[in-house]
mmCIF file of C-alpha atoms in Angstrom:
data_model
loop_
_atom_site.group_PDB
_atom_site.id
_atom_site.type_symbol
_atom_site.label_atom_id
_atom_site.label_comp_id
_atom_site.label_asym_id
_atom_site.label_seq_id
_atom_site.Cartn_x
_atom_site.Cartn_y
_atom_site.Cartn_z
ATOM 1 C CA MET D 1 -9.929 -3.323 11.501
ATOM 2 C CA VAL D 2 -8.744 -7.023 11.707
ATOM 3 C CA GLN D 3 -8.293 -8.499 15.210
ATOM 4 C CA LEU D 4 -5.166 -10.631 14.884
ATOM 5 C CA ALA D 5 -4.842 -11.729 18.543
ATOM 6 C CA GLN D 6 -5.249 -10.394 21.984
ATOM 7 C CA GLY D 7 -3.743 -6.942 21.875
ATOM 8 C CA TRP D 8 -2.803 -7.017 18.144
ATOM 9 C CA GLU D 9 -4.942 -5.362 15.336
ATOM 10 C CA LEU D 10 -4.366 -4.766 11.614
ATOM 11 C CA GLU D 11 -5.740 -1.675 9.814
ATOM 12 C CA VAL D 12 -6.003 -2.411 6.095
ATOM 13 C CA GLU D 13 -6.032 0.185 3.393
ATOM 14 C CA ARG D 14 -6.153 -0.349 -0.422
ATOM 15 C CA GLY D 15 -4.022 1.746 -2.539
ATOM 16 C CA PRO D 16 -3.382 1.721 -6.225
ATOM 17 C CA GLU D 17 -1.495 -1.488 -6.891
ATOM 18 C CA TRP D 18 -0.524 -1.846 -3.085
ATOM 19 C CA LEU D 19 -2.109 -3.036 0.106
ATOM 20 C CA PHE D 20 -1.028 -0.990 3.348
ATOM 21 C CA VAL D 21 -1.301 -2.821 6.417
ATOM 22 C CA HIS D 22 -0.820 -0.792 9.701
ATOM 23 C CA ILE D 23 0.147 -3.202 12.626
ATOM 24 C CA ARG D 24 -1.058 -2.106 15.967
ATOM 25 C CA CYS D 25 0.120 -3.808 19.195
ATOM 26 C CA THR D 26 -0.802 -2.929 22.587
ATOM 27 C CA PRO D 27 1.467 -3.422 25.626
ATOM 28 C CA GLU D 28 -0.613 -6.313 26.715
ATOM 29 C CA GLY D 29 -0.162 -8.138 23.365
ATOM 30 C CA ALA D 30 3.455 -7.565 23.290
ATOM 31 C CA LEU D 31 4.539 -11.205 24.269
ATOM 32 C CA ALA D 32 1.845 -12.875 22.248
ATOM 33 C CA VAL D 33 2.692 -14.388 18.925
ATOM 34 C CA PRO D 34 0.098 -13.423 16.366
ATOM 35 C CA PRO D 35 -0.587 -15.412 13.251
ATOM 36 C CA LEU D 36 0.808 -12.356 11.160
ATOM 37 C CA ALA D 37 1.912 -14.276 8.157
ATOM 38 C CA ASP D 38 -1.409 -16.303 7.651
ATOM 39 C CA THR D 39 -3.528 -13.407 8.351
ATOM 40 C CA VAL D 40 -1.850 -10.807 5.940
ATOM 41 C CA TRP D 41 -1.556 -13.693 3.352
ATOM 42 C CA GLN D 42 -5.306 -14.163 3.532
ATOM 43 C CA ILE D 43 -5.941 -10.505 3.202
ATOM 44 C CA LEU D 44 -3.620 -10.281 0.174
ATOM 45 C CA GLU D 45 -5.458 -13.158 -1.577
ATOM 46 C CA GLN D 46 -8.773 -11.474 -0.861
ATOM 47 C CA HIS D 47 -7.603 -8.245 -2.487
ATOM 48 C CA MET D 48 -5.943 -10.190 -5.235
ATOM 49 C CA THR D 49 -2.652 -8.209 -4.878
ATOM 50 C CA TYR D 50 0.858 -9.252 -3.689
ATOM 51 C CA ARG D 51 2.329 -5.981 -3.021
ATOM 52 C CA VAL D 52 2.120 -4.963 0.473
ATOM 53 C CA VAL D 53 3.561 -2.280 2.856
ATOM 54 C CA LEU D 54 3.680 -3.277 6.408
ATOM 55 C CA GLU D 55 3.586 -0.074 8.628
ATOM 56 C CA CYS D 56 5.260 -1.004 11.767
ATOM 57 C CA ASP D 57 5.500 2.397 13.667
ATOM 58 C CA GLU D 58 3.318 1.029 16.544
ATOM 59 C CA LEU D 59 5.515 -2.093 17.118
ATOM 60 C CA ASN D 60 7.337 -1.935 20.487
ATOM 61 C CA LEU D 61 9.641 -4.961 19.909
ATOM 62 C CA LEU D 62 10.335 -7.210 17.126
ATOM 63 C CA HIS D 63 10.967 -10.549 19.058
ATOM 64 C CA SER D 64 12.096 -13.664 17.255
ATOM 65 C CA MET D 65 8.573 -15.171 16.701
ATOM 66 C CA LEU D 66 7.350 -11.922 15.110
ATOM 67 C CA ILE D 67 10.477 -11.790 12.900
ATOM 68 C CA GLY D 68 9.847 -15.361 11.978
ATOM 69 C CA GLU D 69 6.202 -14.437 10.872
ATOM 70 C CA LEU D 70 7.568 -11.573 8.712
ATOM 71 C CA MET D 71 10.168 -13.983 7.083
ATOM 72 C CA THR D 72 7.401 -16.467 6.395
ATOM 73 C CA LEU D 73 5.211 -13.752 4.852
ATOM 74 C CA ASN D 74 8.172 -12.355 2.758
ATOM 75 C CA ARG D 75 8.794 -15.797 1.276
ATOM 76 C CA ARG D 76 5.071 -16.294 0.288
ATOM 77 C CA VAL D 77 4.881 -12.798 -1.240
ATOM 78 C CA ALA D 78 8.078 -13.355 -3.300
ATOM 79 C CA ALA D 79 6.933 -16.812 -4.344
ATOM 80 C CA HIS D 80 3.890 -15.103 -6.240
ATOM 81 C CA GLY D 81 6.124 -12.450 -7.627
ATOM 82 C CA GLY D 82 5.091 -9.814 -5.252
ATOM 83 C CA THR D 83 6.803 -7.260 -2.929
ATOM 84 C CA MET D 84 6.689 -6.691 0.762
ATOM 85 C CA ARG D 85 8.119 -3.733 2.312
ATOM 86 C CA LEU D 86 8.417 -2.450 5.884
ATOM 87 C CA CYS D 87 8.140 1.222 6.981
ATOM 88 C CA GLY D 88 8.047 2.982 10.302
ATOM 89 C CA LEU D 89 10.510 0.791 12.302
ATOM 90 C CA SER D 90 11.775 2.218 15.474
ATOM 91 C CA ASP D 91 15.525 2.540 15.881
ATOM 92 C CA GLU D 92 15.533 -0.309 18.239
ATOM 93 C CA ASN D 93 13.649 -2.516 15.847
ATOM 94 C CA ARG D 94 16.047 -1.750 13.116
ATOM 95 C CA ILE D 95 18.934 -2.599 15.480
ATOM 96 C CA VAL D 96 17.162 -5.986 16.170
ATOM 97 C CA LEU D 97 16.935 -6.795 12.446
ATOM 98 C CA ARG D 98 20.619 -5.733 11.957
ATOM 99 C CA HIS D 99 21.685 -8.153 14.836
ATOM 100 C CA CYS D 100 19.761 -10.888 13.112
ATOM 101 C CA ARG D 101 21.420 -10.052 9.896
ATOM 102 C CA LEU D 102 17.995 -9.511 8.221
ATOM 103 C CA ASP D 103 18.293 -5.766 7.493
ATOM 104 C CA ARG D 104 19.098 -6.441 3.773
ATOM 105 C CA HIS D 105 15.935 -8.510 3.610
ATOM 106 C CA PHE D 106 13.840 -5.937 5.235
ATOM 107 C CA PRO D 107 15.350 -2.557 4.294
ATOM 108 C CA HIS D 108 13.886 0.410 6.286
ATOM 109 C CA ASN D 109 11.584 2.778 4.683
ATOM 110 C CA LEU D 110 10.563 5.921 6.620
ATOM 111 C CA ASP D 111 6.783 5.870 5.403
ATOM 112 C CA ARG D 112 4.641 4.226 2.987
ATOM 113 C CA THR D 113 5.475 6.768 0.168
ATOM 114 C CA GLU D 114 9.028 5.888 0.369
ATOM 115 C CA ALA D 115 8.319 2.099 0.658
ATOM 116 C CA VAL D 116 6.054 2.214 -2.545
ATOM 117 C CA MET D 117 8.585 4.263 -4.563
ATOM 118 C CA GLY D 118 11.326 1.835 -3.470
ATOM 119 C CA THR D 119 13.613 4.642 -2.158
ATOM 120 C CA ARG D 120 14.990 4.360 1.383
ATOM 121 C CA HIS D 121 17.441 6.520 3.466
ATOM 122 C CA VAL D 122 20.972 5.146 2.811
ATOM 123 C CA ARG D 123 23.910 7.063 4.308
ATOM 124 C CA PRO D 124 26.558 7.761 1.620
ATOM 125 C CA ARG D 125 29.683 5.797 2.083
ATOM 126 C CA PRO D 126 32.502 7.871 3.240
ATOM 127 C CA ARG D 127 35.027 8.513 0.540
ATOM 128 C CA PRO D 128 38.552 6.696 1.145
ATOM 129 C CA SER D 129 40.849 9.429 2.276
ATOM 130 C CA ALA D 130 43.581 10.101 -0.318
ATOM 131 C CA LYS D 131 47.180 9.074 0.772
#
């Protein structure tokens, strides 16, 4: 367990070719701005991998500073030819990303398996009605 900031913890698990980082935030830490990008980046370098799944099912709210941390980390990972994926976002947090127009940068995956496989739930587009 890595203590990120007051009320913020990261649980890190190594999988084949991927690193899984479960982000935990208590209500007391909800307004804090943890150094997420720098801390996860250091963990990735220690494990010598640049493929990471951030498990976000315990995040209450993606506020703007936390979104900035995710964007910074995503840029670093991409610059090293890696992949960063999110999973477990709440409906509210997916709406936040959509309003910020970042849902294409951070597509939603239900769980780590879906994130690793690169599949995600996409609603089929409705077929145009025949006239």
